[in-house]
Coordinates of N, CA, C and O in Angstrom, one line a residue:
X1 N -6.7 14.4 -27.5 CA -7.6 14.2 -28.7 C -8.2 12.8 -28.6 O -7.6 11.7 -28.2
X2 N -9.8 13.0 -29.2 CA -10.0 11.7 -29.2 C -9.3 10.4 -30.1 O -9.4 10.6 -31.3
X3 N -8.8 9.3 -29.8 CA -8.3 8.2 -30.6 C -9.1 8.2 -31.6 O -8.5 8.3 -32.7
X4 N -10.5 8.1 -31.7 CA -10.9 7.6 -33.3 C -11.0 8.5 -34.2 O -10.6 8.4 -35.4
X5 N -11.9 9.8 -33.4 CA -12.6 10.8 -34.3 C -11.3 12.1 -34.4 O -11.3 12.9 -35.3
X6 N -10.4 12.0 -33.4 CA -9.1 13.4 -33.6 C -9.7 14.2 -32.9 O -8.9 14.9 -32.3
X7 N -11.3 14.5 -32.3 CA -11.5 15.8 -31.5 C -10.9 15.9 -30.8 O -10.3 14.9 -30.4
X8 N -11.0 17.0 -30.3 CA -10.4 17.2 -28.8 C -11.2 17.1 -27.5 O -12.4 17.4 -27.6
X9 N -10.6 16.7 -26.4 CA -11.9 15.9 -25.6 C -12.1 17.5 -24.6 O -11.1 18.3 -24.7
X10 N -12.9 17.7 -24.1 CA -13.1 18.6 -23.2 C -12.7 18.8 -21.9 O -12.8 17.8 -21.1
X11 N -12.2 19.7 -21.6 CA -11.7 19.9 -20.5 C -12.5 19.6 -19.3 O -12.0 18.9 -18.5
X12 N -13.9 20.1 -19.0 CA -14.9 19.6 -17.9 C -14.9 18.0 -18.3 O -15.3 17.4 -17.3
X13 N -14.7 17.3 -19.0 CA -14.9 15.4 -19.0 C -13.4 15.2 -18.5 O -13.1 14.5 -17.5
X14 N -12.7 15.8 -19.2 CA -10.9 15.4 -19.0 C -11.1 15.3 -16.6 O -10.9 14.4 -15.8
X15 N -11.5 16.7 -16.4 CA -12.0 16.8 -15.1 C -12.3 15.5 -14.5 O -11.9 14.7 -13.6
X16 N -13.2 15.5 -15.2 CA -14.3 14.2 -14.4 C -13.4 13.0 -14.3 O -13.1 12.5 -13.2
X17 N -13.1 12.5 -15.4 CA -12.5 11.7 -15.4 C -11.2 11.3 -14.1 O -11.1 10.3 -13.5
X18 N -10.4 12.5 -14.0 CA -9.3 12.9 -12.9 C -9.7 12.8 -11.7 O -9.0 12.6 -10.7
X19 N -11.5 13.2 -11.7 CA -12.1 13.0 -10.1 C -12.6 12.1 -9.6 O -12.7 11.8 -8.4
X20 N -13.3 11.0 -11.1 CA -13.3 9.5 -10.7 C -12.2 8.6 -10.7 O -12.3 7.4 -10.7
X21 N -10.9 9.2 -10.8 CA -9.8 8.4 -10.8 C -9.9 7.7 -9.4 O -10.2 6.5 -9.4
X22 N -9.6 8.2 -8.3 CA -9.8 8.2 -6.9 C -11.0 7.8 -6.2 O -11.0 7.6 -5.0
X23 N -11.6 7.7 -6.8 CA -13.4 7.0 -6.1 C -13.2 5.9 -5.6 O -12.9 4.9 -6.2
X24 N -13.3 6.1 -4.1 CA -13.3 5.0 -3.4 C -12.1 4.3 -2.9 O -12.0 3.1 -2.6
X25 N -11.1 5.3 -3.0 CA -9.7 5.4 -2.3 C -9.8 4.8 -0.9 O -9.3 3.7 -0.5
X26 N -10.6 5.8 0.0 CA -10.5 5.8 1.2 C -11.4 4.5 1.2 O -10.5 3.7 1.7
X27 N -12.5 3.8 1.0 CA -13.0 2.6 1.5 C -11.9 1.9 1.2 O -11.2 1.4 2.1
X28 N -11.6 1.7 0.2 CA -10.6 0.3 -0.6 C -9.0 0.1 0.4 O -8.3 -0.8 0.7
X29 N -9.0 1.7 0.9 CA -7.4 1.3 2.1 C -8.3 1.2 3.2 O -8.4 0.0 3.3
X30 N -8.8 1.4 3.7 CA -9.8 1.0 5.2 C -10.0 -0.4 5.0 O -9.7 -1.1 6.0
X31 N -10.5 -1.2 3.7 CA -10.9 -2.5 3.8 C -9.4 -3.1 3.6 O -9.0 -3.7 4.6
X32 N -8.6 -2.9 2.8 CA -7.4 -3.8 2.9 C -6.6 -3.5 4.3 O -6.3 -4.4 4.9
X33 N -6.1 -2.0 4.9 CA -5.7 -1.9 5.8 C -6.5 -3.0 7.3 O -5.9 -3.5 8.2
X34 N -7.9 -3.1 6.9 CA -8.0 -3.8 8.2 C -7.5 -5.3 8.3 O -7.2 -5.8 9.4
X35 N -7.5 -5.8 7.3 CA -7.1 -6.9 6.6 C -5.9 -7.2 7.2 O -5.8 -8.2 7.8
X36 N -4.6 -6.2 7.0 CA -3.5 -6.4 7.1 C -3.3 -6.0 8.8 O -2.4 -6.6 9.4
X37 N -4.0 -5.2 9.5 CA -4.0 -4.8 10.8 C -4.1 -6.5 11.6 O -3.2 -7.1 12.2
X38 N -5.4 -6.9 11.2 CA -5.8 -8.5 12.0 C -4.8 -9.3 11.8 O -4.2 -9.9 12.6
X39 N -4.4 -9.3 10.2 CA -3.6 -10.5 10.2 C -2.0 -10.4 11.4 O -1.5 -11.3 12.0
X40 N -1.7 -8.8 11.5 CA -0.6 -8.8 12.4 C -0.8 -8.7 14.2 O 0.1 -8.6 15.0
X41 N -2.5 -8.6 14.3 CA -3.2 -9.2 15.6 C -2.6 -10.6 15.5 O -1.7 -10.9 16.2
X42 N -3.2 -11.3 14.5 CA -3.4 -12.6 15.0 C -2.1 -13.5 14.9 O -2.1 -14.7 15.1
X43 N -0.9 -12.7 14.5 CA 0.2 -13.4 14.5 C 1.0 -12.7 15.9 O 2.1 -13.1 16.2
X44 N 0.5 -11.8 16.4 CA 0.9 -11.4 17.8 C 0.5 -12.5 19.0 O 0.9 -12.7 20.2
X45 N -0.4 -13.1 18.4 CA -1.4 -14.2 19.8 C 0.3 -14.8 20.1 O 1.0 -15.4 19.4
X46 N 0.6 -14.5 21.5 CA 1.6 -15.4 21.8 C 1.0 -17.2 22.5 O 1.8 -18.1 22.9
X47 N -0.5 -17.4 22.6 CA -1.2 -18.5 22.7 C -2.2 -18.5 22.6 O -2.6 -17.4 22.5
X48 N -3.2 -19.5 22.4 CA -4.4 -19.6 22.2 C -5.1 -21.1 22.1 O -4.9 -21.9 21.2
X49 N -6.0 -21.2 23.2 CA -6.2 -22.6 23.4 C -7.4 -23.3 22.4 O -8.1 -22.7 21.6
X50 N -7.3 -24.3 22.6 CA -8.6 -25.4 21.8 C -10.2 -24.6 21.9 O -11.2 -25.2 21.6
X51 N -10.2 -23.7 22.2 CA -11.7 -23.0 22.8 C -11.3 -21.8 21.7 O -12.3 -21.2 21.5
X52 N -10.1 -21.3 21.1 CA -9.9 -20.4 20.7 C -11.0 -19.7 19.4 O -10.9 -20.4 18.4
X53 N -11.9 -18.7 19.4 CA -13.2 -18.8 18.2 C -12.6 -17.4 17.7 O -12.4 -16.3 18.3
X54 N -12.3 -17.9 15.9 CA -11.6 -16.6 14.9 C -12.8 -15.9 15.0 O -12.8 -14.7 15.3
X55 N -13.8 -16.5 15.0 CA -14.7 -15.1 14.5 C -14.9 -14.4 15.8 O -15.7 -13.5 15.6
X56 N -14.8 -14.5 16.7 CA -14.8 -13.1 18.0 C -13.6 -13.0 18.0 O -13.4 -11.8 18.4
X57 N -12.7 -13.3 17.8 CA -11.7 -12.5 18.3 C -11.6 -11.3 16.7 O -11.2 -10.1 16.8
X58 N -12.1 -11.9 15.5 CA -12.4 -10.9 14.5 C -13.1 -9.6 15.1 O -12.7 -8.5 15.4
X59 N -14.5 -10.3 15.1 CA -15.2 -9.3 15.7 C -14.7 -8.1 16.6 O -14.7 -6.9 16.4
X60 N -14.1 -9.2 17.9 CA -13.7 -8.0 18.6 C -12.4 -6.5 18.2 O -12.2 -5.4 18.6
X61 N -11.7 -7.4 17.2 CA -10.4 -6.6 17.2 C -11.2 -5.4 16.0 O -11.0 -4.2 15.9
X62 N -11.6 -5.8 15.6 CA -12.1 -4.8 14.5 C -12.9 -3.6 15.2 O -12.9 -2.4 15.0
X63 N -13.6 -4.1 16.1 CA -14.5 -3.3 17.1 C -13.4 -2.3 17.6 O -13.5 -1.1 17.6
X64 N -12.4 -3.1 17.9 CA -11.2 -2.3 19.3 C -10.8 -1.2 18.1 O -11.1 0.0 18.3
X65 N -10.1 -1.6 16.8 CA -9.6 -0.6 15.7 C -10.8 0.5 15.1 O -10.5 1.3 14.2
X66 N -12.0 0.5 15.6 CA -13.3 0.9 15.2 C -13.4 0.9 13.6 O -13.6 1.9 12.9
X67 N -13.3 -0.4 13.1 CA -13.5 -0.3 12.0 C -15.0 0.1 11.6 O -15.8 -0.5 12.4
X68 N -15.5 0.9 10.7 CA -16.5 1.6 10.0 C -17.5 0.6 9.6 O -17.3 -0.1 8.7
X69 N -18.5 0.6 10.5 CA -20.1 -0.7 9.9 C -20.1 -0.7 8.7 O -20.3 -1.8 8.2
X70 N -20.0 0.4 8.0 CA -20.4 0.3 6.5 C -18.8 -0.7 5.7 O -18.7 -0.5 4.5
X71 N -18.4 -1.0 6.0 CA -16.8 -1.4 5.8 C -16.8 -2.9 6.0 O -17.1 -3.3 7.1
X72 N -16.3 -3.9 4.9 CA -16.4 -5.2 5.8 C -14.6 -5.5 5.1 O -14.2 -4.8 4.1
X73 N -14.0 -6.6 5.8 CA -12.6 -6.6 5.0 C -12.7 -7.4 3.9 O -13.4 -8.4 3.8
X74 N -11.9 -6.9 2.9 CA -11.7 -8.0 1.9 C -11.5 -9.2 2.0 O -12.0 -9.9 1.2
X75 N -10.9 -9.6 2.7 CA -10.6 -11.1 3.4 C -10.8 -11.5 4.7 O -10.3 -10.7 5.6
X76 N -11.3 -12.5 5.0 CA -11.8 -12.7 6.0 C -10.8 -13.7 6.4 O -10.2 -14.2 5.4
X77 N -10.3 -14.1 7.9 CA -9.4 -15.0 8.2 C -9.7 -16.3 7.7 O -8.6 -16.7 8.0
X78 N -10.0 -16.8 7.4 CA -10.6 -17.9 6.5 C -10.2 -17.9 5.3 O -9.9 -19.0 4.9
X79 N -9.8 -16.9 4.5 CA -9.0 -16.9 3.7 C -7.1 -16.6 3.6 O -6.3 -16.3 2.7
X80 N -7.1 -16.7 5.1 CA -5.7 -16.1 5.2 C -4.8 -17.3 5.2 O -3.9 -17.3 5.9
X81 N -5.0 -18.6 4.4 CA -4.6 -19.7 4.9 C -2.9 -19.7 4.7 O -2.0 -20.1 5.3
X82 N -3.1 -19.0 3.3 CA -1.7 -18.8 2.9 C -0.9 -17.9 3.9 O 0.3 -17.8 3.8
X83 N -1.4 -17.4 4.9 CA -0.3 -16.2 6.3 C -0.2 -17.2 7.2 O 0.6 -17.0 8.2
X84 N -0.9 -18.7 7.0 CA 0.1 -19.5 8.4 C 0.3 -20.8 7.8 O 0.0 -21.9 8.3
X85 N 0.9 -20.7 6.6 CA 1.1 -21.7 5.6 C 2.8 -22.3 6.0 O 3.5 -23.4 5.9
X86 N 2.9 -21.4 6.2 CA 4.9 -21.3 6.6 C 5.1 -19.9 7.5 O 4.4 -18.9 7.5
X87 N 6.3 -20.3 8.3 CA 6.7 -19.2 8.9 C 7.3 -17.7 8.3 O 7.7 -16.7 8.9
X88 N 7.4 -18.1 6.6 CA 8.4 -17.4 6.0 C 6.9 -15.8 5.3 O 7.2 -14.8 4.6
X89 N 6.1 -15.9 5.7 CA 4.7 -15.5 5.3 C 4.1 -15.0 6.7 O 2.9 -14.8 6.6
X90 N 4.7 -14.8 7.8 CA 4.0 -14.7 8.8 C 4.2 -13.3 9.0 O 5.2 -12.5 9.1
X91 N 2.4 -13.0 9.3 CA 2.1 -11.7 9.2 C 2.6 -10.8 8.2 O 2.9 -9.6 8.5
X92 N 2.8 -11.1 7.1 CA 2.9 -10.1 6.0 C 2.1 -9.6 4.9 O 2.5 -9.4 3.7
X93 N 1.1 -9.4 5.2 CA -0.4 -9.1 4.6 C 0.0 -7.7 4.2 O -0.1 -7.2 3.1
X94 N 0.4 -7.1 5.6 CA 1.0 -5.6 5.4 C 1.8 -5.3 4.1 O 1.9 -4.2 3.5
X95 N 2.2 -6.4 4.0 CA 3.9 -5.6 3.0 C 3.4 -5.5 1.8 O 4.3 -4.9 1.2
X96 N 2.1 -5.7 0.8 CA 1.2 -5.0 -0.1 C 1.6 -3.2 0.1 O 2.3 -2.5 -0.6
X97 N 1.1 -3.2 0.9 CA 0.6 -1.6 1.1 C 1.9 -1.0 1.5 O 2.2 0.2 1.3
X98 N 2.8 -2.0 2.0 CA 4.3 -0.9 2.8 C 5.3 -1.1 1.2 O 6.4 -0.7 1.0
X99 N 4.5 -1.8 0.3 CA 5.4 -1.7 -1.1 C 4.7 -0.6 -1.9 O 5.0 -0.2 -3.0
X100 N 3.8 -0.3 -1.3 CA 2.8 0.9 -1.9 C 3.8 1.9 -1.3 O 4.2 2.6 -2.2
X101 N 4.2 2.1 -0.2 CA 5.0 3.4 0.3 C 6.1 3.8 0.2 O 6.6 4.9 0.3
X102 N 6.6 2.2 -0.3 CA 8.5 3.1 -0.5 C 8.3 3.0 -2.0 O 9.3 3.5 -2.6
X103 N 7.1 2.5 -3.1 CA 7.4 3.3 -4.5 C 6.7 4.1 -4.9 O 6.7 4.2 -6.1
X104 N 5.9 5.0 -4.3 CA 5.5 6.1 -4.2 C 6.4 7.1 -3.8 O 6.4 8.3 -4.2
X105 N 7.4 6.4 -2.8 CA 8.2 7.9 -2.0 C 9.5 7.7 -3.1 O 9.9 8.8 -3.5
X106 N 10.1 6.6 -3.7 CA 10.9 6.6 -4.5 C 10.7 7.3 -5.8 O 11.5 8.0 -6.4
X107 N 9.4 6.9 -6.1 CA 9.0 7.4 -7.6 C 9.0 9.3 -7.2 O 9.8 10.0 -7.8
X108 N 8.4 9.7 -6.3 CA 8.8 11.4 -5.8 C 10.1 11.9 -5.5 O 10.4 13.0 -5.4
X109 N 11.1 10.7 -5.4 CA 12.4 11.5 -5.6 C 12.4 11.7 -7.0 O 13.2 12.6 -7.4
X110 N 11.7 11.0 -8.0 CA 12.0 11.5 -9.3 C 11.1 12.8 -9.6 O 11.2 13.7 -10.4
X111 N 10.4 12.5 -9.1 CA 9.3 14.4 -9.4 C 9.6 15.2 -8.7 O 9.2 16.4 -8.7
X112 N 10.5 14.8 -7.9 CA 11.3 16.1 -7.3 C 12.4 16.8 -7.9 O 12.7 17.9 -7.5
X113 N 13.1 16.1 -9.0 CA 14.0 16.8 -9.8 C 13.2 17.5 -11.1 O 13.8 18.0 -12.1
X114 N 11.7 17.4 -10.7 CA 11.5 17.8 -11.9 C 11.1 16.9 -13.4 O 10.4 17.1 -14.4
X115 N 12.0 15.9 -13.1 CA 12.3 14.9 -14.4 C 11.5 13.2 -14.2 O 12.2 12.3 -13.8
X116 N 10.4 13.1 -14.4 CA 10.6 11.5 -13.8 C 11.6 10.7 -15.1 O 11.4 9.5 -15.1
X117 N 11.9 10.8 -15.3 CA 12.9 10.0 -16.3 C 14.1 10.5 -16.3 O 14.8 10.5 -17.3
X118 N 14.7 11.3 -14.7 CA 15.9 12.1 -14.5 C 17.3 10.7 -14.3 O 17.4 10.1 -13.3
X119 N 18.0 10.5 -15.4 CA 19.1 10.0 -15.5 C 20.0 9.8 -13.7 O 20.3 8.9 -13.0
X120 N 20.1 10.9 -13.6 CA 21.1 10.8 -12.2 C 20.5 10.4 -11.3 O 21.1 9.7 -10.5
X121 N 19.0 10.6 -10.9 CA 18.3 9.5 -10.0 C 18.0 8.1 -10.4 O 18.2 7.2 -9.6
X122 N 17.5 7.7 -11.8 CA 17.6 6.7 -11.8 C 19.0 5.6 -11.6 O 19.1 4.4 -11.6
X123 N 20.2 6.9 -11.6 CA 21.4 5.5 -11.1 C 21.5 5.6 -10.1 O 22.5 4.9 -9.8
X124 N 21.1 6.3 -9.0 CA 21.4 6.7 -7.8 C 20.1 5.5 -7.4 O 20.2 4.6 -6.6
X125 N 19.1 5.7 -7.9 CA 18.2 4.6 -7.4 C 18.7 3.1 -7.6 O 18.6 2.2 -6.8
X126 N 19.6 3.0 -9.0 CA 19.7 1.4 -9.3 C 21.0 1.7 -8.5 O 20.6 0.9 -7.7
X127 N 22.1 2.1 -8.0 CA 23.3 1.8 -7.5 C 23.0 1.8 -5.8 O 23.7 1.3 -5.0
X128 N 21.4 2.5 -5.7 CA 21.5 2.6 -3.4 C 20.8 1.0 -3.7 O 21.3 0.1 -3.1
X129 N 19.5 0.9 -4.6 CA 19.1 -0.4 -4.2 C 19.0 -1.1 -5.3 O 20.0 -1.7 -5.1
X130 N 18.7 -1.5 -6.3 CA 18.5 -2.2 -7.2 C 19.6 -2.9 -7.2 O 19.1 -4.1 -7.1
X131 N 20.9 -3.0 -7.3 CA 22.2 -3.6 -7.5 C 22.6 -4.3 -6.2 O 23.4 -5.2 -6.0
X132 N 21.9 -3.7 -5.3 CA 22.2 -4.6 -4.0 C 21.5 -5.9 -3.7 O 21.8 -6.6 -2.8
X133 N 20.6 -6.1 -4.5 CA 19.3 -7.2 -4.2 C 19.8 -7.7 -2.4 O 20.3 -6.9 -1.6
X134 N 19.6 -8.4 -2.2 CA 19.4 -9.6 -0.8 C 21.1 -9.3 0.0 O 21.7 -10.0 0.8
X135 N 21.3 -8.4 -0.3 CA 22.9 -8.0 0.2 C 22.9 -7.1 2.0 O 23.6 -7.1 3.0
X136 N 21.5 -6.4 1.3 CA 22.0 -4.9 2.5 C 20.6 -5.3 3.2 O 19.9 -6.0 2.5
X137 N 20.1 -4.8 4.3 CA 18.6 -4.6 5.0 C 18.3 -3.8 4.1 O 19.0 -2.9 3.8
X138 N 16.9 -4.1 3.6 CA 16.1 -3.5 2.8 C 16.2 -1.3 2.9 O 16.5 -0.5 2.1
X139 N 15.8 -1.2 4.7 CA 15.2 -0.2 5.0 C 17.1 1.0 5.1 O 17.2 2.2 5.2
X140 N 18.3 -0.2 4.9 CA 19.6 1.1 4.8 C 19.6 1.3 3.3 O 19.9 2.4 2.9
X141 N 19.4 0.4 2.5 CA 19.0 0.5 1.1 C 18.1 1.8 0.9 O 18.4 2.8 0.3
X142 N 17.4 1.7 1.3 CA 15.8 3.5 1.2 C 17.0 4.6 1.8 O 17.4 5.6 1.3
X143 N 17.4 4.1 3.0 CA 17.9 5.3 3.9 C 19.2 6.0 2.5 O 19.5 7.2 2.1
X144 N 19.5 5.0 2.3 CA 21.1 5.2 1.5 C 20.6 6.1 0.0 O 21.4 6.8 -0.6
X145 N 19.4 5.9 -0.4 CA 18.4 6.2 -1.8 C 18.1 7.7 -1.1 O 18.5 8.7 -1.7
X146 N 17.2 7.8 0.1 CA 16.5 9.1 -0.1 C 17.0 9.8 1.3 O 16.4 10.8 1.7
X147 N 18.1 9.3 1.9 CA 18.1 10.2 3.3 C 18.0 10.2 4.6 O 18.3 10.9 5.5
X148 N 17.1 9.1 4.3 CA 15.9 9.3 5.8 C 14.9 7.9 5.4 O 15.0 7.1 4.4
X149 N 13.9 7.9 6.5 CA 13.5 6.6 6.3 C 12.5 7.1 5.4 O 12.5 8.3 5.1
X150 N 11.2 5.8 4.8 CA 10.3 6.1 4.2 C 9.2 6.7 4.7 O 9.0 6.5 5.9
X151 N 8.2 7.5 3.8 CA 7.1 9.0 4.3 C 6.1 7.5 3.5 O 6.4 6.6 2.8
X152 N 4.9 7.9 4.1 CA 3.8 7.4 3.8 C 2.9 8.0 3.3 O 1.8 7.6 3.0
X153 N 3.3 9.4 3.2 CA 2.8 10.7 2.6 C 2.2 10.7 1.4 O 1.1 11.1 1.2
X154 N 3.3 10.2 0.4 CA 3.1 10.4 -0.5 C 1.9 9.3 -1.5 O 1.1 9.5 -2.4
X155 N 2.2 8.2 -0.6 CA 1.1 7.2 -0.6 C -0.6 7.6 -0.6 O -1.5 7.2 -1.3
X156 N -0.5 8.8 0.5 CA -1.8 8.7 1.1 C -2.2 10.2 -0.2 O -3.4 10.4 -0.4
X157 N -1.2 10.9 -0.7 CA -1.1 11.8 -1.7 C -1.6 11.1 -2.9 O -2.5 11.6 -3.7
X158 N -1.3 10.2 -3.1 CA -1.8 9.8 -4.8 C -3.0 9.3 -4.5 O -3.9 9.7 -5.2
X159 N -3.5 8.3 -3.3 CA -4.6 7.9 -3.1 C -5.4 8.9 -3.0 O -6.6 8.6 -3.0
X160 N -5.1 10.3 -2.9 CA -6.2 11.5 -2.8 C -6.7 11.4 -1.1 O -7.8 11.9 -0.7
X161 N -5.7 10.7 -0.2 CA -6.4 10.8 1.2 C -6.3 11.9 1.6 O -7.1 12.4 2.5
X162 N -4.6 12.8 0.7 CA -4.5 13.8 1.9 C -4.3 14.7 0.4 O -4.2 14.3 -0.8
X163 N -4.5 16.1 0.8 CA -3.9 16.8 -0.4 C -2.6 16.5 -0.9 O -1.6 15.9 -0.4
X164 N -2.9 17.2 -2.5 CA -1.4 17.1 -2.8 C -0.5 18.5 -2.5 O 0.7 18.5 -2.7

């Protein structure tokens, strides 16, 4: 219902609305994924001399991943100052998007019981990881929660890349 007036909203708007949820999914991961791709290019460089020019090797690596002309990244290496600020930051541009995947796949162990507010997952979630903080490797923590390693599936599911 509507908030002010009580009607009820229509089912063709309620639609629309569900179909512009997702607009522009697929540009918005293309521009940050390339983002996060270069940045773990450019911390692979095992050297690079005084002659070394960011913007061709931009150019070119984006070329090599065929990034899309119509596509530019949200950040340009020029802004990456903070990824070679410290070692403790290197190449982790990625981990945005790989924290997009394990709470997407986490949050589906709870729609898989049916319940997202299912009691016995959520202690099964706070006893495999939450209570471990800095104790265990992150990725036996997921293993120990869902089984198996993390699906990216479900990621690319809510973004509307792939069906549900």
């Amino acid at each position: 219902k509507h908030y002010q007036t009580g009607e009820v909203v229509p089912d063709d708007l309620i639609e629309r609305f569900k179909a512009a949820e997702l607009f522009n999914e697929g540009f918005a991961t293309i521009e940050y994924t390339s983002c996060a791709l270069l940045d773990i290019a450019l911390h692979s460089l095992s050297e690079y001399g005084d002659d070394f020019d960011l913007s061709k090797f931009e150019k070119d690596y984006l070329e090599e991943i065929g990034m899309p002309q119509g596509i530019i990244m949200r950040h340009r290496p020029s802004h990456f100052l903070h990824l070679f600020a410290s070692s403790s930051y290197a190449s982790g541009y990625y981990v945005y998007m790989w924290a997009q995947v394990l709470d997407n796949d986490v949050f589906a162990a709870f729609e898989e019981t049916g319940d997202v507010f299912d009691p016995q997952t959520a202690q099964r979630c706070r006893e495999c990881i939450y209570s471990k903080g800095n104790t265990v490797a992150p990725q036996e923590l997921f293993r120990k929660f869902r089984g198996r390693d993390p699906d990216a599936t479900f990621m690319l599911k809510n973004r509307g890349l792939i069906p549900k």
